[in-house]
Coordinates of C-alpha atoms in Angstrom, one line a residue:
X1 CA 86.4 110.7 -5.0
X2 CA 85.6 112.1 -8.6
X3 CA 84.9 108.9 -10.7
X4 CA 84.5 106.1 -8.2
X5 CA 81.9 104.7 -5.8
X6 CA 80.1 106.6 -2.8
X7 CA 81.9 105.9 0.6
X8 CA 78.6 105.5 2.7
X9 CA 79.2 105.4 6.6
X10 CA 77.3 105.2 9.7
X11 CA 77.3 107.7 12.8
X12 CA 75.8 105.6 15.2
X13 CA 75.3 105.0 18.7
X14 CA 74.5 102.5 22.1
X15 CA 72.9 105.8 24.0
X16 CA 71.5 108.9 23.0
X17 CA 72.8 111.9 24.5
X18 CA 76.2 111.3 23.2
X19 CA 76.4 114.2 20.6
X20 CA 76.2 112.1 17.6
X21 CA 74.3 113.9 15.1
X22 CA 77.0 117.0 16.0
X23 CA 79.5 114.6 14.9
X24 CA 77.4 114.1 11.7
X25 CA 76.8 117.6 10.8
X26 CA 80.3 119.0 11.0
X27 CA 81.6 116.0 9.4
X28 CA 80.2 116.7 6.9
X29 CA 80.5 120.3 6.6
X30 CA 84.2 119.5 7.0
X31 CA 84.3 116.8 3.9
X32 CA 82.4 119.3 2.3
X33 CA 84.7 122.2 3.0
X34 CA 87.9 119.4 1.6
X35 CA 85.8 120.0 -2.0
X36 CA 83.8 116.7 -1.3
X37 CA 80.4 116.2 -2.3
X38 CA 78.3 115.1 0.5
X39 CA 74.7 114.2 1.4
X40 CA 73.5 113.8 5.3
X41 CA 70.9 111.2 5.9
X42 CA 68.9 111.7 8.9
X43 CA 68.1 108.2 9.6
X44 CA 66.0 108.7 13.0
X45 CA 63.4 108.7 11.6
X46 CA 60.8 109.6 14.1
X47 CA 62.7 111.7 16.5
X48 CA 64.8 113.6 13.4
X49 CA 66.8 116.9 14.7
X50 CA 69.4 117.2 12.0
X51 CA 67.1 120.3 10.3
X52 CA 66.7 121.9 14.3
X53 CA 70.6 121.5 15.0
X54 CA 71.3 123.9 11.7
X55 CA 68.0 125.8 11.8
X56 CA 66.8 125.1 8.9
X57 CA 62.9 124.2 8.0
X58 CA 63.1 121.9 4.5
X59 CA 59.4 121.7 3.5
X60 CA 59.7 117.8 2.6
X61 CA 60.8 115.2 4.3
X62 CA 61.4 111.3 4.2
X63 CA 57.9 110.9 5.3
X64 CA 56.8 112.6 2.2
X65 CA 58.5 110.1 0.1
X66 CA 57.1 107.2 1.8
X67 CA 53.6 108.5 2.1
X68 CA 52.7 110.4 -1.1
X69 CA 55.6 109.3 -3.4
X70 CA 57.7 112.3 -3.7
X71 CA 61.0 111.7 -5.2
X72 CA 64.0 111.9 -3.4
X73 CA 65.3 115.0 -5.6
X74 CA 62.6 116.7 -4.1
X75 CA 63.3 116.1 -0.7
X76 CA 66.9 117.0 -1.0
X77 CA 67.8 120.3 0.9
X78 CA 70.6 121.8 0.4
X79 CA 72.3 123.7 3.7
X80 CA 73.8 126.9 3.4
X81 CA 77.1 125.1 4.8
X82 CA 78.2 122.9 1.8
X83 CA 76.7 119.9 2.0
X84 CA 72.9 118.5 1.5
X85 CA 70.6 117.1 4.3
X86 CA 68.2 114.4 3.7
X87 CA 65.6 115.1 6.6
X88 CA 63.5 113.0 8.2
X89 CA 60.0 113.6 9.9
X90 CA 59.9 114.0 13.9
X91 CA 57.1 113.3 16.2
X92 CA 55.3 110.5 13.8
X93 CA 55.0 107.3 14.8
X94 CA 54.5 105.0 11.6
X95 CA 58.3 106.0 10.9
X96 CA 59.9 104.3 13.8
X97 CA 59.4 100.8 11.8
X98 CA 60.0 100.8 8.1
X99 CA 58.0 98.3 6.5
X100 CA 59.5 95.8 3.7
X101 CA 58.0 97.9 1.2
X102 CA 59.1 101.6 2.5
X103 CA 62.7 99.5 2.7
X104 CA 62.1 99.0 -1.0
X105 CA 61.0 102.6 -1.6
X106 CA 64.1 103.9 -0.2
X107 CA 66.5 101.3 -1.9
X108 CA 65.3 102.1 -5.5
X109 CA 65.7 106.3 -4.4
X110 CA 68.8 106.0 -3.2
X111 CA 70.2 104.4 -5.9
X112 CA 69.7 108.1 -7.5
X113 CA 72.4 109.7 -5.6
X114 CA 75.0 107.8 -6.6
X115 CA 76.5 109.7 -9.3
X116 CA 76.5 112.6 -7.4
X117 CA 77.9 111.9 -4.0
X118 CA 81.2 111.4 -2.5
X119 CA 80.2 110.1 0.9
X120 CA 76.7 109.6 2.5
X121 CA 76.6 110.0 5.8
X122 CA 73.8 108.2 7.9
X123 CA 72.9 109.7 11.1
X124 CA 71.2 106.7 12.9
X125 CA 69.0 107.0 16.1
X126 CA 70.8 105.3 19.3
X127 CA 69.8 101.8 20.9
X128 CA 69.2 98.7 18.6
X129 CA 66.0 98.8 17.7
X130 CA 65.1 97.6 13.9
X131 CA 65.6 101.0 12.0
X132 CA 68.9 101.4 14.3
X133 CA 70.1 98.2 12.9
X134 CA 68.4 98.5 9.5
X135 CA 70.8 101.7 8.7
X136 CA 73.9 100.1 10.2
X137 CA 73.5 97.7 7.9
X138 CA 73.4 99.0 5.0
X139 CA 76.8 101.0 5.2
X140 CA 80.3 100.1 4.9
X141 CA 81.2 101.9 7.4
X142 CA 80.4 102.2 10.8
X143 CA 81.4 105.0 13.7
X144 CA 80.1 104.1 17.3
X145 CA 80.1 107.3 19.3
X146 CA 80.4 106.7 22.9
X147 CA 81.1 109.0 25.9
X148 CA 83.3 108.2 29.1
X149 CA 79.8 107.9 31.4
X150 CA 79.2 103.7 31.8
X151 CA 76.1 103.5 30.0
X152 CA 77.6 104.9 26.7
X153 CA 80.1 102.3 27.1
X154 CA 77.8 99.0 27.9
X155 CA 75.2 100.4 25.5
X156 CA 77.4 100.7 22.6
X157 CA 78.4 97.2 23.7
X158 CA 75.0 96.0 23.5
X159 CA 74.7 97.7 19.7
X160 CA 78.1 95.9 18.8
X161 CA 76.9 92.4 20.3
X162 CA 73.5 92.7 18.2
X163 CA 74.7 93.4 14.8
X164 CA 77.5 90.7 15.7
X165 CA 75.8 88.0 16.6
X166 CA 72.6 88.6 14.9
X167 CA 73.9 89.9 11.5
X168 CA 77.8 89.1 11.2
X169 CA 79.0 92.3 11.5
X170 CA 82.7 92.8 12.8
X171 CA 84.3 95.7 11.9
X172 CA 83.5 99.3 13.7
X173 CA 85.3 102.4 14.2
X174 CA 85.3 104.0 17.4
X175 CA 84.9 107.5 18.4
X176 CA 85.0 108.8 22.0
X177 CA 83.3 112.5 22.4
X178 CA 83.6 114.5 24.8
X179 CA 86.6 113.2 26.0
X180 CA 88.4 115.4 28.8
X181 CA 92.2 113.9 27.1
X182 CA 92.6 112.0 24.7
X183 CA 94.6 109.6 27.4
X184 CA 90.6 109.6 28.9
X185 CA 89.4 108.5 25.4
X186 CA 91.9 105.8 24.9
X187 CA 91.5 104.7 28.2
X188 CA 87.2 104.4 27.3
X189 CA 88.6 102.7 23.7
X190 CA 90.2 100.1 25.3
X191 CA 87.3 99.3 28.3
X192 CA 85.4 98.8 24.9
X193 CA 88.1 97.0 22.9
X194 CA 88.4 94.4 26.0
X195 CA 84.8 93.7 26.5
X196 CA 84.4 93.0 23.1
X197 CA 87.7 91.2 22.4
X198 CA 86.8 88.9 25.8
X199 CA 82.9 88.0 24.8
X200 CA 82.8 88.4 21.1
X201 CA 85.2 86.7 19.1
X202 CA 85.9 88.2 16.2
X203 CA 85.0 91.7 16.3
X204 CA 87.2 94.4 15.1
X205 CA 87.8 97.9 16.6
X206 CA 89.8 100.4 15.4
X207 CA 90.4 103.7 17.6
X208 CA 89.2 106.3 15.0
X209 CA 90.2 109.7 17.3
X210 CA 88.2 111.6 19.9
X211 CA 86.5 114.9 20.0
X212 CA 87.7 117.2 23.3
X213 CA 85.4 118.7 26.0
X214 CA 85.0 122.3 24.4
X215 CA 82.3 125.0 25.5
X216 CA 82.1 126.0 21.2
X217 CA 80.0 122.9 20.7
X218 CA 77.1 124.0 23.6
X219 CA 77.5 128.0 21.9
X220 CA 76.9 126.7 18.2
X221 CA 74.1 124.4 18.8
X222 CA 71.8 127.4 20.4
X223 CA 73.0 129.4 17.8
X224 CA 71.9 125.9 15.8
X225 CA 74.8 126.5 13.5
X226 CA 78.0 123.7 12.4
X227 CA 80.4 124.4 15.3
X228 CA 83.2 124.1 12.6
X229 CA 81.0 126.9 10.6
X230 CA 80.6 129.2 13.8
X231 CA 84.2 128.5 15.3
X232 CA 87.0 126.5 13.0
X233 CA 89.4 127.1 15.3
X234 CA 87.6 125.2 18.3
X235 CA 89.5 122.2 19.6
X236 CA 86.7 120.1 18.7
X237 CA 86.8 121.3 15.2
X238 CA 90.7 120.3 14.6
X239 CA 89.3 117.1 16.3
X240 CA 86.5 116.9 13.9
X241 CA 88.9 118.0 10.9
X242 CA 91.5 114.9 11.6
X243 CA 88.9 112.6 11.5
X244 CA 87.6 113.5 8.0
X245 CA 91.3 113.6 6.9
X246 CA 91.0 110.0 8.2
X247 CA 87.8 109.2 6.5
X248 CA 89.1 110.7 2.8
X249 CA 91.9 107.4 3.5
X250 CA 88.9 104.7 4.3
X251 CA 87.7 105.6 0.7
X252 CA 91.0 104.0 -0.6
X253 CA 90.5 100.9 0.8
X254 CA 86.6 100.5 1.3
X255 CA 85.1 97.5 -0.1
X256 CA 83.9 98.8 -4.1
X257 CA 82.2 95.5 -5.2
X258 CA 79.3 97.2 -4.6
X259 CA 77.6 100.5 -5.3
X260 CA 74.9 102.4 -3.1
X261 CA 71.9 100.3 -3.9
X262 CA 74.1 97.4 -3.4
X263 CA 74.1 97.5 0.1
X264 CA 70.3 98.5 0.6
X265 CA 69.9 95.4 -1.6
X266 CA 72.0 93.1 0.7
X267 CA 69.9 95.0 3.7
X268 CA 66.9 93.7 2.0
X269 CA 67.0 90.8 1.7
X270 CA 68.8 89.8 5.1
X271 CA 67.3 92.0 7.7

């Protein structure tokens, strides 16, 4: 994407628990591995686990920019697999509610990456509290991750109905993760797709793929290593590898009126 505008996306979710920040890390190693220059955000803030999932310990955080002013260059960590992480703080409280003015902070930093970054990737937290919403915002695209277990699917509802109704969003990708076929994950696609087709009227979901059940993913995390990294051949990694073939083609036709601190801007001043 040499030349043109960030493509910066959402990973985000109804539920935790539904392996979403794995989807985020191997994503972008795998963008990263297609000769794509990409930067992780770990947007949960107060519970961050992006660093524990790839054992690594980056010295600065977000907190550090918001607290004592450090600039974002400093607080950019690059990971021995490709891509750079943009941790977050865990276990502190203040984080879990931006203020207007740490909104601000953040907008004016992140309008530093931009000549340097192919995609962002923003790892939200799950539910729809205000930095859930916040993040989801301020993308132009967003992935729900949901699993085939009910509450996945009427939380990731719930997240869909709130930025809807409260903030005019419409469109969304869909993944389905552990899925046990992909007849299983389309089946879960279209529970979603009916709900929201029947209650709110003018949504728009498209069926992005599905990552198979595969024993690789529970190996790599305590080894706290990119399951595409540890095993590329895994199931879950072709899964994972498709999708980022598919996300190279949103880049195409994403909306490029805008650049990175475009849509923090628009966040701003609406949320």
């Amino acid at each position: 994407m040499s030349g043109n505008l960030p493509l910066v996306l959402s990973v985000t979710s109804g539920k935790g628990g539904v392996g979403k920040t794995n989807l985020s890390v191997n994503l972008a190693h795998s963008l990263a591995k297609k000769g794509k220059r990409v930067v992780l955000l770990d947007a949960d803030l107060g519970l961050a686990n992006v660093d524990v999932l790839l054992g690594l310990t980056p010295e600065r955080n977000l907190f550090h920019l918001f607290s004592e002013g450090v600039a974002l260059s400093d607080i950019l960590y690059s990971t021995p697999y490709g891509f750079d992480i943009l941790p977050a703080s865990s276990g502190i409280g203040e984080m879990l509610t931006l203020s207007t003015g740490q909104k601000l902070d953040l907008l004016e930093s992140m309008d530093t990456l931009e000549d340097n970054v192919d995609f962002l990737i923003v790892d939200t937290g799950a539910g729809i509290n205000d930095n859930v919403l916040y993040f989801n915002l301020a993308v132009q695209e967003r992935i729900v991750v949901l699993t085939a277990e009910p509450t996945s699917l009427t939380d990731a509802y719930s997240l869909i109905k709130v930025m809807k109704l409260n903030h005019g969003v419409e469109h969304f990708k869909v993944v389905v993760n552990m899925a046990a076929s992909e007849k299983a994950a389309r089946e879960m696609f279209v529970r979603l797709y009916s709900a929201c087709d029947h209650f709110l009227s003018g949504v728009s979901l498209d069926y992005a793929g599905f990552l198979p059940q595969d024993p690789a993913v529970r190996k790599a995390i305590v080894a706290q290593r990119p399951v595409c990294q540890q095993n590329p051949n895994a199931p879950v990694c072709q899964a994972i590898g498709k999708l980022a073939d598919k996300i190279q083609n949103w880049e195409i036709s994403a909306n490029l009126d805008g650049n990175i601190k475009f849509f923090w801007k628009k966040l701003l001043f609406q949320h």
